[in-house]
Amino acid sequence: MLHHLSFAVADLARAAAFYDAVLAALGYRRVWTSDTAVGYGIEDDNDLFAIKQRGPVSPPASGFHLAFAAPSREAVDRFHEAALVHGGRDQGAPGLRPHYGPDYYAAFALDPDGYWIEAVINSA
């Protein structure tokens, strides 16, 4: 359904260091870089997610979050660990979330600009 999504960030270098680490844990990488933005995905020049340098940043209100697909539960664990090491704040440690389904394994964090992000795998 979605082609791509982008977040405004206050400090591109800080945000790029954060997303380089958390997305690498899930198997994604930088696919392009400019002076004011960085794109992430799998294929060169084909971003699925981007961060863009902007003035003051106001993340969306409660209720909005972005969930990144994880290839394994171990990747979800690595995502969460990388988020905390690189300036993110814990919003839910890795673990099963049976209220979403019997195999829903996820972790949640706030990025350095306050965006709520998740890594999830929904299979055993």
Short mmCIF file of N, CA and C in Angstrom, two decimals, residues 5-45:
data_model
loop_
_atom_site.label_atom_id
_atom_site.label_comp_id
_atom_site.label_asym_id
_atom_site.label_seq_id
_atom_site.Cartn_x
_atom_site.Cartn_y
_atom_site.Cartn_z
N LEU A 5 7.86 6.45 3.20
CA LEU A 5 7.49 7.34 4.29
C LEU A 5 8.72 8.12 4.70
N SER A 6 8.56 9.38 5.09
CA SER A 6 9.71 10.15 5.56
C SER A 6 9.37 10.86 6.87
N PHE A 7 10.42 11.07 7.67
CA PHE A 7 10.33 11.81 8.92
C PHE A 7 11.18 13.05 8.80
N ALA A 8 10.70 14.17 9.32
CA ALA A 8 11.52 15.36 9.49
C ALA A 8 12.39 15.16 10.72
N VAL A 9 13.64 15.58 10.65
CA VAL A 9 14.54 15.45 11.80
C VAL A 9 15.23 16.78 12.06
N ALA A 10 15.56 17.04 13.31
CA ALA A 10 16.21 18.29 13.69
C ALA A 10 17.70 18.26 13.42
N ASP A 11 18.33 17.09 13.53
CA ASP A 11 19.77 16.95 13.36
C ASP A 11 20.01 15.72 12.49
N LEU A 12 20.33 15.96 11.23
CA LEU A 12 20.47 14.85 10.27
C LEU A 12 21.57 13.87 10.67
N ALA A 13 22.72 14.36 11.11
CA ALA A 13 23.81 13.47 11.48
C ALA A 13 23.40 12.56 12.64
N ARG A 14 22.77 13.14 13.66
CA ARG A 14 22.33 12.35 14.82
C ARG A 14 21.28 11.31 14.41
N ALA A 15 20.30 11.74 13.63
CA ALA A 15 19.24 10.83 13.20
C ALA A 15 19.79 9.74 12.29
N ALA A 16 20.71 10.10 11.39
CA ALA A 16 21.29 9.10 10.49
C ALA A 16 22.09 8.06 11.27
N ALA A 17 22.85 8.48 12.27
CA ALA A 17 23.59 7.51 13.10
C ALA A 17 22.62 6.56 13.78
N PHE A 18 21.52 7.09 14.29
CA PHE A 18 20.50 6.27 14.95
C PHE A 18 19.90 5.27 13.96
N TYR A 19 19.40 5.76 12.81
CA TYR A 19 18.73 4.88 11.86
C TYR A 19 19.69 3.94 11.14
N ASP A 20 20.94 4.36 10.95
CA ASP A 20 21.94 3.42 10.40
C ASP A 20 22.00 2.18 11.29
N ALA A 21 22.04 2.39 12.60
CA ALA A 21 22.19 1.29 13.55
C ALA A 21 20.92 0.46 13.69
N VAL A 22 19.78 1.10 13.92
CA VAL A 22 18.57 0.32 14.18
C VAL A 22 18.08 -0.40 12.93
N LEU A 23 18.22 0.23 11.77
CA LEU A 23 17.75 -0.42 10.54
C LEU A 23 18.72 -1.49 10.07
N ALA A 24 20.02 -1.33 10.33
CA ALA A 24 20.98 -2.39 10.00
C ALA A 24 20.63 -3.66 10.77
N ALA A 25 20.15 -3.52 12.00
CA ALA A 25 19.76 -4.68 12.80
C ALA A 25 18.64 -5.47 12.14
N LEU A 26 17.87 -4.80 11.28
CA LEU A 26 16.74 -5.45 10.60
C LEU A 26 17.05 -5.84 9.16
N GLY A 27 18.28 -5.55 8.71
CA GLY A 27 18.67 -5.92 7.35
C GLY A 27 18.48 -4.83 6.31
N TYR A 28 18.18 -3.60 6.76
CA TYR A 28 18.04 -2.47 5.83
C TYR A 28 19.32 -1.65 5.86
N ARG A 29 19.48 -0.78 4.85
CA ARG A 29 20.70 0.03 4.77
C ARG A 29 20.39 1.35 4.08
N ARG A 30 21.37 2.26 4.15
CA ARG A 30 21.26 3.50 3.38
C ARG A 30 21.28 3.15 1.91
N VAL A 31 20.33 3.72 1.18
CA VAL A 31 20.30 3.48 -0.26
C VAL A 31 20.57 4.76 -1.04
N TRP A 32 20.56 5.88 -0.37
CA TRP A 32 21.01 7.15 -0.95
C TRP A 32 21.22 8.16 0.18
N THR A 33 22.05 9.17 -0.11
CA THR A 33 22.35 10.23 0.84
C THR A 33 22.49 11.54 0.08
N SER A 34 21.98 12.62 0.67
CA SER A 34 22.21 13.96 0.15
C SER A 34 22.62 14.85 1.31
N ASP A 35 22.83 16.12 1.05
CA ASP A 35 23.20 17.05 2.12
C ASP A 35 22.09 17.24 3.15
N THR A 36 20.85 16.98 2.76
CA THR A 36 19.72 17.27 3.64
C THR A 36 18.83 16.06 3.93
N ALA A 37 19.21 14.88 3.44
CA ALA A 37 18.34 13.73 3.64
C ALA A 37 19.12 12.42 3.48
N VAL A 38 18.54 11.36 4.02
CA VAL A 38 19.08 10.01 3.89
C VAL A 38 17.91 9.06 3.64
N GLY A 39 18.08 8.17 2.66
CA GLY A 39 17.05 7.18 2.37
C GLY A 39 17.51 5.79 2.75
N TYR A 40 16.59 4.98 3.24
CA TYR A 40 16.87 3.61 3.67
C TYR A 40 15.99 2.62 2.93
N GLY A 41 16.51 1.44 2.72
CA GLY A 41 15.75 0.39 2.08
C GLY A 41 16.63 -0.82 1.84
N ILE A 42 16.42 -1.45 0.69
CA ILE A 42 17.17 -2.65 0.32
C ILE A 42 17.94 -2.44 -0.97
N GLU A 43 17.32 -1.73 -1.93
CA GLU A 43 17.93 -1.52 -3.25
C GLU A 43 18.44 -0.09 -3.38
N ASP A 44 19.61 0.08 -4.00
CA ASP A 44 20.17 1.41 -4.23
C ASP A 44 19.14 2.31 -4.91
N ASP A 45 19.10 3.56 -4.45
CA ASP A 45 18.24 4.60 -5.02
C ASP A 45 16.75 4.30 -4.93
#
